[in-house]
Amino acid sequence: MVMGILTASGATGQLVFLPLLASLAESDGWRTASWVIATAALIMVPIVAVLMRDRPSDKGLQAFGATEADQEIEGIKQNPFRAAIDGLVRGFHSFDFWLLAGSFFICGLSTNGLIGTHFIAAGENFREHVEVNISIERKNTRVDTRSLGC
């Protein structure tokens, strides 16, 4: 349920935020849109700092499904950078890791490399082609109506 709420809130945020940013980028330029994103992120920093906690016990709550007899897990006592590197090294030896990494690579390549680079540019060329054809048709229509005495 939590993952569903997070996914839905992310999609809702995109539905609200992206058209606004696209409009700002079109009317005022990309720098204005970037400033709006940076400002929104900075506004969220104190909100997250106040409301987010690492453990339920930090807010006086019990972990979901835990009993009072359960002991709280001790925090990691090692360097977080070292822990991340150790996890990657362990993952390199796992077939499942490579399946996930390969699928993420293909997804990123197709979305960012192909669609973002080529498909959008092709759409822009198509739009220019349509605008040229429409303007030519309008000129021809004017000529035709004038030749008919309208």
XYZ file of C-alpha atoms in Angstrom:
150
model
C 0.000 0.000 0.000
C 2.808 2.393 0.810
C 4.436 1.796 -2.571
C 1.096 2.476 -4.273
C 0.699 5.747 -2.399
C 4.263 6.791 -3.263
C 3.811 5.913 -6.938
C 0.452 7.696 -7.144
C 1.837 10.801 -5.439
C 4.798 10.877 -7.825
C 2.495 10.618 -10.839
C 0.181 13.289 -9.431
C 3.118 15.593 -8.831
C 4.200 15.154 -12.442
C 0.685 15.875 -13.702
C 0.653 19.126 -11.751
C 4.277 20.204 -11.964
C 5.353 19.318 -15.520
C 2.745 21.360 -17.427
C 3.574 24.346 -15.230
C 7.295 23.937 -15.889
C 6.741 23.426 -19.624
C 4.690 26.614 -19.748
C 7.368 28.537 -17.843
C 10.145 27.185 -20.048
C 8.189 28.143 -23.166
C 7.224 31.639 -22.006
C 10.125 32.734 -19.768
C 12.946 30.359 -20.708
C 14.586 27.318 -19.191
C 16.353 29.288 -16.464
C 13.052 30.335 -14.893
C 11.836 26.735 -14.885
C 15.115 25.662 -13.255
C 14.747 28.317 -10.555
C 11.208 27.150 -9.816
C 12.436 23.553 -9.394
C 15.320 24.659 -7.158
C 13.004 26.828 -5.046
C 10.477 24.016 -4.624
C 13.265 21.641 -3.578
C 14.618 24.142 -1.042
C 11.123 24.673 0.393
C 10.832 20.909 0.910
C 14.139 20.555 2.822
C 12.896 21.924 6.187
C 9.562 20.121 5.814
C 11.319 16.798 5.287
C 13.799 17.533 8.088
C 10.951 18.156 10.546
C 8.558 15.380 9.519
C 10.831 12.489 8.454
C 12.372 10.130 10.963
C 14.675 7.123 10.613
C 12.712 4.767 12.845
C 9.156 4.582 14.193
C 10.587 4.696 17.714
C 11.880 8.216 16.982
C 8.227 9.312 16.996
C 7.232 7.075 19.904
C 5.660 4.444 17.639
C 6.219 0.737 17.284
C 7.343 -0.785 13.994
C 4.519 -2.258 11.901
C 4.107 -5.921 12.854
C 6.581 -5.717 15.746
C 5.835 -6.773 19.261
C 7.146 -5.228 22.424
C 9.431 -8.223 22.840
C 11.228 -7.411 19.595
C 14.438 -5.526 20.078
C 15.269 -2.590 17.909
C 17.944 -3.278 15.320
C 21.145 -1.457 15.985
C 22.214 1.117 13.406
C 25.072 0.394 11.052
C 28.352 1.187 12.739
C 30.492 1.295 9.595
C 31.258 4.032 7.100
C 28.197 4.419 4.798
C 30.419 4.832 1.718
C 32.219 1.597 2.539
C 28.896 -0.191 3.126
C 27.636 0.938 -0.311
C 30.837 -0.212 -2.040
C 30.708 -3.574 -0.242
C 27.105 -4.017 -1.400
C 28.082 -3.268 -5.004
C 30.988 -5.708 -4.886
C 28.654 -8.392 -3.526
C 26.119 -7.533 -6.226
C 28.666 -7.898 -9.024
C 28.856 -11.592 -8.195
C 25.083 -12.076 -8.422
C 23.256 -13.042 -11.632
C 20.108 -11.255 -10.380
C 22.050 -8.002 -10.057
C 23.150 -8.195 -13.691
C 19.587 -8.948 -14.853
C 18.335 -5.847 -13.054
C 21.244 -3.690 -14.184
C 20.771 -4.808 -17.797
C 17.042 -4.109 -17.770
C 17.590 -0.674 -16.210
C 20.266 0.038 -18.836
C 17.904 -0.859 -21.687
C 15.084 1.197 -20.162
C 17.340 4.230 -19.683
C 18.854 3.883 -23.140
C 15.481 3.670 -24.852
C 13.926 6.494 -22.835
C 16.799 8.975 -22.643
C 18.923 7.927 -25.600
C 16.343 7.148 -28.241
C 13.070 8.838 -27.331
C 14.496 11.987 -25.749
C 17.137 12.527 -28.411
C 15.554 11.344 -31.645
C 11.787 10.992 -31.243
C 11.253 14.503 -29.871
C 13.501 16.001 -32.547
C 11.567 14.077 -35.198
C 8.347 15.483 -33.765
C 9.723 19.011 -34.056
C 10.619 18.417 -37.705
C 7.132 17.035 -38.332
C 5.575 20.107 -36.685
C 7.602 22.449 -38.910
C 6.605 20.420 -41.982
C 2.915 20.622 -41.039
C 3.138 24.383 -40.394
C 4.741 24.935 -43.817
C 2.044 22.863 -45.517
C -0.735 24.693 -43.685
C 0.671 28.083 -44.667
C 1.010 26.959 -48.310
C -2.568 25.682 -48.278
C -3.806 28.968 -46.815
C -2.027 30.921 -49.545
C -3.483 28.638 -52.208
C -6.923 28.966 -50.667
C -6.661 32.754 -50.755
C -5.600 32.668 -54.379
C -8.453 30.318 -55.257
C -11.084 32.408 -53.481
C -9.840 35.600 -55.086
C -9.883 34.011 -58.524
C -13.534 33.109 -57.951
C -14.374 36.719 -57.151
C -15.101 36.179 -53.444
